JSON list of C-alpha atoms and ligand atoms in Angstrom, two decimals:
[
{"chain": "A", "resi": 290, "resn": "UNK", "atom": "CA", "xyz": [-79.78, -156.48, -28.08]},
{"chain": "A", "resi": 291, "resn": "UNK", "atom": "CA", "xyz": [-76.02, -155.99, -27.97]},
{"chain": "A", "resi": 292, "resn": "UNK", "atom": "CA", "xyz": [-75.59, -159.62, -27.52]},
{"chain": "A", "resi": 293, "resn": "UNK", "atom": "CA", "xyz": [-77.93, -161.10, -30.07]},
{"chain": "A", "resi": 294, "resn": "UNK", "atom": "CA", "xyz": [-75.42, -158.52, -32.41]},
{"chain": "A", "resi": 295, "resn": "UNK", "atom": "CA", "xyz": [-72.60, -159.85, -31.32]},
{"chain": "A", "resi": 296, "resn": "UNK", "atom": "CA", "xyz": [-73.81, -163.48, -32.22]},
{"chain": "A", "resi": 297, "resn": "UNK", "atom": "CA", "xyz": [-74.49, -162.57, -35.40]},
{"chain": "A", "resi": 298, "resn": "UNK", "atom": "CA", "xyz": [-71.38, -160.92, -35.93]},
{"chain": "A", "resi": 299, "resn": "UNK", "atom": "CA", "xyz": [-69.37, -164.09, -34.79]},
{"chain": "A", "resi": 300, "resn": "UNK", "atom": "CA", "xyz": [-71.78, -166.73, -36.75]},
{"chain": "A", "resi": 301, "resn": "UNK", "atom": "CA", "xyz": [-71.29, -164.56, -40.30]},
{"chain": "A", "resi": 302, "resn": "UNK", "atom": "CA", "xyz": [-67.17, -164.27, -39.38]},
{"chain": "A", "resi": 303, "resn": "UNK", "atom": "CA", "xyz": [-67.44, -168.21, -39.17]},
{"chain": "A", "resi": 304, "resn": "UNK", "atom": "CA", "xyz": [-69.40, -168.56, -42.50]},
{"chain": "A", "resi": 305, "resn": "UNK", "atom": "CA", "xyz": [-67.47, -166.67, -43.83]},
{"chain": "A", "resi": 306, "resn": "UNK", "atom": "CA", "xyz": [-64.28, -168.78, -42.48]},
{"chain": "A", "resi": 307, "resn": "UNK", "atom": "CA", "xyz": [-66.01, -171.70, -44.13]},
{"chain": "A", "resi": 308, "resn": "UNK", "atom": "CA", "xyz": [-66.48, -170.84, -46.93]},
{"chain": "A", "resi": 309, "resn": "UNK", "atom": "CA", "xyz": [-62.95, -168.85, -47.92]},
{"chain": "A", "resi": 310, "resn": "UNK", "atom": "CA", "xyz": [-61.45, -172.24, -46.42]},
{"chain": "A", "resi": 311, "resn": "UNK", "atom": "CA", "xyz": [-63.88, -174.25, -48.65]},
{"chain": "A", "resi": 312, "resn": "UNK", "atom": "CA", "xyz": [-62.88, -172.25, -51.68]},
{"chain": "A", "resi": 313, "resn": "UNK", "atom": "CA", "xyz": [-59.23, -172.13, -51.22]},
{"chain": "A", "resi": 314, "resn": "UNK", "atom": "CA", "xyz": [-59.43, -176.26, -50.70]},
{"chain": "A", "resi": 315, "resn": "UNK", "atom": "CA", "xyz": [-61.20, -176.56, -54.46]},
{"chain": "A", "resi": 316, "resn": "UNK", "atom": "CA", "xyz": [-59.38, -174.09, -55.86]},
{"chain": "A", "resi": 317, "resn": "UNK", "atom": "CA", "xyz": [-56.15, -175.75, -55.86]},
{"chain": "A", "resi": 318, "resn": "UNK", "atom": "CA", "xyz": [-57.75, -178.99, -56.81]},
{"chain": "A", "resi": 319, "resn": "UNK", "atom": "CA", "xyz": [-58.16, -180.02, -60.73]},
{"chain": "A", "resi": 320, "resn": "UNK", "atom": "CA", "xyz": [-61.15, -182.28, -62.51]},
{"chain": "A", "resi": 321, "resn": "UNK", "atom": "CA", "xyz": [-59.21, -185.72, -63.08]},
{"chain": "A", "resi": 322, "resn": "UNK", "atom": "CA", "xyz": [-58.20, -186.04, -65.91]},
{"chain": "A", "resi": 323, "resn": "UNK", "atom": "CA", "xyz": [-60.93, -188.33, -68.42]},
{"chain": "A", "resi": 324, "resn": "UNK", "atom": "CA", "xyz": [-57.95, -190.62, -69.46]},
{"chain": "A", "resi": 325, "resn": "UNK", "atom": "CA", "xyz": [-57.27, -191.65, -66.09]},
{"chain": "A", "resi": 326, "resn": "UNK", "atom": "CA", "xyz": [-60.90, -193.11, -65.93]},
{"chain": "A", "resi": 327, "resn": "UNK", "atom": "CA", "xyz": [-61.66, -194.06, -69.56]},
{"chain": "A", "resi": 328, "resn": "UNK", "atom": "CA", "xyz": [-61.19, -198.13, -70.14]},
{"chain": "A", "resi": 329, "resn": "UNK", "atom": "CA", "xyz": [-61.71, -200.21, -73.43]},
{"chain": "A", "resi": 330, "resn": "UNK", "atom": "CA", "xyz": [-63.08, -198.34, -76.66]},
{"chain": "A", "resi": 331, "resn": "UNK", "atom": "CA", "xyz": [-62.96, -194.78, -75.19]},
{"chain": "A", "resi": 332, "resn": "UNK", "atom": "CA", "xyz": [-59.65, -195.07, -73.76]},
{"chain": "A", "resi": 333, "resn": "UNK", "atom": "CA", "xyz": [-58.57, -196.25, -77.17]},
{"chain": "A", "resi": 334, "resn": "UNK", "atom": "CA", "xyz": [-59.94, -193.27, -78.82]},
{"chain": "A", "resi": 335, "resn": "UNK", "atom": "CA", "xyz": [-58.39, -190.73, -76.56]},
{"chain": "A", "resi": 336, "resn": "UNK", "atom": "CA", "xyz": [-55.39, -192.21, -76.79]},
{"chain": "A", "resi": 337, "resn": "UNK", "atom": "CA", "xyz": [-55.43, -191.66, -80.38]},
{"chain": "A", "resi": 338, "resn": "UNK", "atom": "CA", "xyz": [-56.66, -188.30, -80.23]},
{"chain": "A", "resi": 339, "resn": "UNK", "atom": "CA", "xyz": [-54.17, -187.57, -78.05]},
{"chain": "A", "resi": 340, "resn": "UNK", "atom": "CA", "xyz": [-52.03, -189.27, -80.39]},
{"chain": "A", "resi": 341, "resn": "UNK", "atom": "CA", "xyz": [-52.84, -186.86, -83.06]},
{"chain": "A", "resi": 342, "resn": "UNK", "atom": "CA", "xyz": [-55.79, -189.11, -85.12]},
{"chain": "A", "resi": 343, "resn": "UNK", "atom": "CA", "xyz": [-58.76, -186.54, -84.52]},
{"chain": "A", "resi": 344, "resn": "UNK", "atom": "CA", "xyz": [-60.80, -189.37, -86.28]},
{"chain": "A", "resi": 345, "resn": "UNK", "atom": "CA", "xyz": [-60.11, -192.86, -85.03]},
{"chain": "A", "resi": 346, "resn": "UNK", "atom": "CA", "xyz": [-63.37, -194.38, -85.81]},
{"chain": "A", "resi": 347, "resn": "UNK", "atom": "CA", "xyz": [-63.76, -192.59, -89.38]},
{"chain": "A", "resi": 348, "resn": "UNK", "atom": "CA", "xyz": [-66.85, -190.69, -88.49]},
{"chain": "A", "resi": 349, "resn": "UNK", "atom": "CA", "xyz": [-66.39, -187.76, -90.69]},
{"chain": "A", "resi": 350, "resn": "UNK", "atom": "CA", "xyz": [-67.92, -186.97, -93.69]},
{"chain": "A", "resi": 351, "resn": "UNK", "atom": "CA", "xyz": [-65.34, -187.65, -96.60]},
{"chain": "A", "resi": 352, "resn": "UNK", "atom": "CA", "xyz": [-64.51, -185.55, -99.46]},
{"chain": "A", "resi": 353, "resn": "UNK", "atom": "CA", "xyz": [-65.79, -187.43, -102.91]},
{"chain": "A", "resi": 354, "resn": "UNK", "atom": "CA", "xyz": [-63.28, -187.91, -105.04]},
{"chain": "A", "resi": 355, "resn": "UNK", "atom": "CA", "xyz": [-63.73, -188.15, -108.56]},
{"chain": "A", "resi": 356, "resn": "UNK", "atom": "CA", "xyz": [-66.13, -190.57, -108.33]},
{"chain": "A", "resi": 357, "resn": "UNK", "atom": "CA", "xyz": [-64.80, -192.47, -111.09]},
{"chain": "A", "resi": 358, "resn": "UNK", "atom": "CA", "xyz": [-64.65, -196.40, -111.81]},
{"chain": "A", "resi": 359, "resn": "UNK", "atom": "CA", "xyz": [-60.89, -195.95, -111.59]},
{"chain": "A", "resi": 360, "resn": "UNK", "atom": "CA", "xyz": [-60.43, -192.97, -109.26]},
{"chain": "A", "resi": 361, "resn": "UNK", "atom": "CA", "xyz": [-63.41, -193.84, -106.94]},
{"chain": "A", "resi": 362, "resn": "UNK", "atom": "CA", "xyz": [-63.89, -192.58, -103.36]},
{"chain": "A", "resi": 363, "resn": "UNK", "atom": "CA", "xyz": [-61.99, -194.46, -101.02]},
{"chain": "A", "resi": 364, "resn": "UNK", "atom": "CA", "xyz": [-63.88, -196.00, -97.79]},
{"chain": "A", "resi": 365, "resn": "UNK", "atom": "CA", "xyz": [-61.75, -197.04, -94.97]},
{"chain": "A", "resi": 366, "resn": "UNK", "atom": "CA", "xyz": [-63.50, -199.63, -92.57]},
{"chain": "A", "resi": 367, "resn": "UNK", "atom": "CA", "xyz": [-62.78, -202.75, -90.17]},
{"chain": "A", "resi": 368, "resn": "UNK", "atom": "CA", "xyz": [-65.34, -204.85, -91.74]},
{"chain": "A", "resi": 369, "resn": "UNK", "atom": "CA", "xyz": [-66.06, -206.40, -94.74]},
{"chain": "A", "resi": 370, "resn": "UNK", "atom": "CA", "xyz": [-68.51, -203.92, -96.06]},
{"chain": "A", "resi": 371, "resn": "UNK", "atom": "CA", "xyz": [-69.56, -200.80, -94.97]},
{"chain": "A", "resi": 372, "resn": "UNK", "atom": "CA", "xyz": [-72.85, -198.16, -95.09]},
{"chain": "A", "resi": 373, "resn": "UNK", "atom": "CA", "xyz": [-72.45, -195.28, -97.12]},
{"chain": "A", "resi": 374, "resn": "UNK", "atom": "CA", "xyz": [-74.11, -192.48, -97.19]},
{"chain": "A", "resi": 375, "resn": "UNK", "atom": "CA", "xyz": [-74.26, -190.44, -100.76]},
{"chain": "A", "resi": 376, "resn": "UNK", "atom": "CA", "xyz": [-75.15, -186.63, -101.03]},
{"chain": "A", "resi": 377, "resn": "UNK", "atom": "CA", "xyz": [-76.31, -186.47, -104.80]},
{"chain": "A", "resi": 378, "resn": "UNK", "atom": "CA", "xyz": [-76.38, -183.27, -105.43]},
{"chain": "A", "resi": 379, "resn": "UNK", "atom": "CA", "xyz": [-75.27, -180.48, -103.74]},
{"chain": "A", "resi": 380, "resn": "UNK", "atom": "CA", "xyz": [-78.33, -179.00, -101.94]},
{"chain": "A", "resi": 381, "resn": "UNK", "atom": "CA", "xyz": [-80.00, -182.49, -101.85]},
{"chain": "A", "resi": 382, "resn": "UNK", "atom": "CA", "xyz": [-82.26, -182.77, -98.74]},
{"chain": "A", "resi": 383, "resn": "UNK", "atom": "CA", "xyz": [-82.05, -186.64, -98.90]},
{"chain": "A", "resi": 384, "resn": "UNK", "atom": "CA", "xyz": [-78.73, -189.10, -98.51]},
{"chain": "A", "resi": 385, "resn": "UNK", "atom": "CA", "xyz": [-78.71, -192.32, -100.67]},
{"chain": "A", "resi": 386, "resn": "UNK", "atom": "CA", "xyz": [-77.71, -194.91, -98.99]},
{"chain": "A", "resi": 387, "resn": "UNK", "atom": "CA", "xyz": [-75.55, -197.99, -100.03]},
{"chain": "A", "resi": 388, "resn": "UNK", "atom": "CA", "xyz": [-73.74, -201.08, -98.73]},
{"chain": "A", "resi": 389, "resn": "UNK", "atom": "CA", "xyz": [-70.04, -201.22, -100.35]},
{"chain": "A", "resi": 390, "resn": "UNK", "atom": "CA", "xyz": [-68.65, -204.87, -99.96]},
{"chain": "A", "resi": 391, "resn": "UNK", "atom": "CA", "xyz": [-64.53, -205.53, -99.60]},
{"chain": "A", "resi": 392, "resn": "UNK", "atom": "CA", "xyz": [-63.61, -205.98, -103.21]},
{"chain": "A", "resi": 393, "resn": "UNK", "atom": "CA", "xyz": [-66.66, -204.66, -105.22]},
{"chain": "A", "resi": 394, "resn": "UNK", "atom": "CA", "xyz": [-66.35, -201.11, -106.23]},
{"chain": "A", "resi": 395, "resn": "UNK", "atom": "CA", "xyz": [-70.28, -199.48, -105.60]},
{"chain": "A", "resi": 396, "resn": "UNK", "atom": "CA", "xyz": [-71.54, -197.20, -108.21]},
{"chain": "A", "resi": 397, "resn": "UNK", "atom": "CA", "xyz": [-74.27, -194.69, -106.56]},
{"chain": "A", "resi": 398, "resn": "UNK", "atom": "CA", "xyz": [-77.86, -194.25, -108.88]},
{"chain": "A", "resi": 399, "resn": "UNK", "atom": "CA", "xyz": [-75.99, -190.80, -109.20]},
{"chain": "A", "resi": 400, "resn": "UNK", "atom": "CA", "xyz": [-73.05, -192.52, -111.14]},
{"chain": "A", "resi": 401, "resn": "UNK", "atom": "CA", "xyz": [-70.27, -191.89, -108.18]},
{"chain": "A", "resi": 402, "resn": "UNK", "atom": "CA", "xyz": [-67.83, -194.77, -107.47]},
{"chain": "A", "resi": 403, "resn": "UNK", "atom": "CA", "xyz": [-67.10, -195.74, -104.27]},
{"chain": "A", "resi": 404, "resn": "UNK", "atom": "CA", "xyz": [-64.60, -199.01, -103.12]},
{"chain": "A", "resi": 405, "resn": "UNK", "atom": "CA", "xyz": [-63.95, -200.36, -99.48]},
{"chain": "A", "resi": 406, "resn": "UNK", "atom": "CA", "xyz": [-60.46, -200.32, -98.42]},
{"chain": "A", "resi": 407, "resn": "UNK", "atom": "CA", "xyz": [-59.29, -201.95, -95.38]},
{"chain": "A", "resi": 408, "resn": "UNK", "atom": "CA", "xyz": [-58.46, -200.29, -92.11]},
{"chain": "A", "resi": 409, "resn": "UNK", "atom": "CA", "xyz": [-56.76, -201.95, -88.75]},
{"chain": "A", "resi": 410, "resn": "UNK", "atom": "CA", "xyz": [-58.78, -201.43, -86.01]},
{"chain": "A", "resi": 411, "resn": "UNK", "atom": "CA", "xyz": [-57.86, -199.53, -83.21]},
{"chain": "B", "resi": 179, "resn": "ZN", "atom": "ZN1", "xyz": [-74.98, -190.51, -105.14]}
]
């Protein structure tokens, strides 16, 4: 009896040597860093996030301008034309949807303006 307790003494002072050892070795290690691994589109968009651009791809939802002929809303893109998608009204539950083309100023069915202006690409 005072054997078998001594074995089991010793093997749960050498778990618990593993695992303190296996704890300290992680602990002082770090998750790479996801630059360090990111290649081609991503690691161009963290590098201008890091940069400071929070939007590099213009994803967010702009703020309408006026919405006039003159003074329309201003749609930056890469291409030659671009999707947009209109919220009408304020508490409309539907988007309208409308290709703007480089040079042709898009009026929405709810009489909004919007014109394609050209971005570089990343
Ligand atoms: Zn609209």
């Amino acid at each position: 009896m005072a054997s078998l307790c001594r074995q089991i003494i010793r093997a749960n002072a050498l778990k618990t040597t593993l695992f303190s050892t296996a704890r300290r070795g992680y602990a002082d290690r770090m998750l790479p860093d996801p630059l360090e691994h990111a290649t081609g589109l991503e690691r161009k968009e963290l590098l201008a996030m890091q940069s400071g651009n929070d939007d590099p791809f213009n994803m967010k939802v702009l703020k309408k301008a006026a919405g006039t002929r003159d003074n329309p809303t201003l749609v930056p893109s890469c291409f030659d034309a671009r999707i947009v998608g209109c919220i009408c009204e304020e508490h409309a539950t539907a988007v309208n949807w409308l290709w703007v083309h480089k040079g042709h100023p898009r009026r929405c069915e709810c009489g909004h303006w919007y014109k394609l202006i050209e971005k570089t690409p990343l």
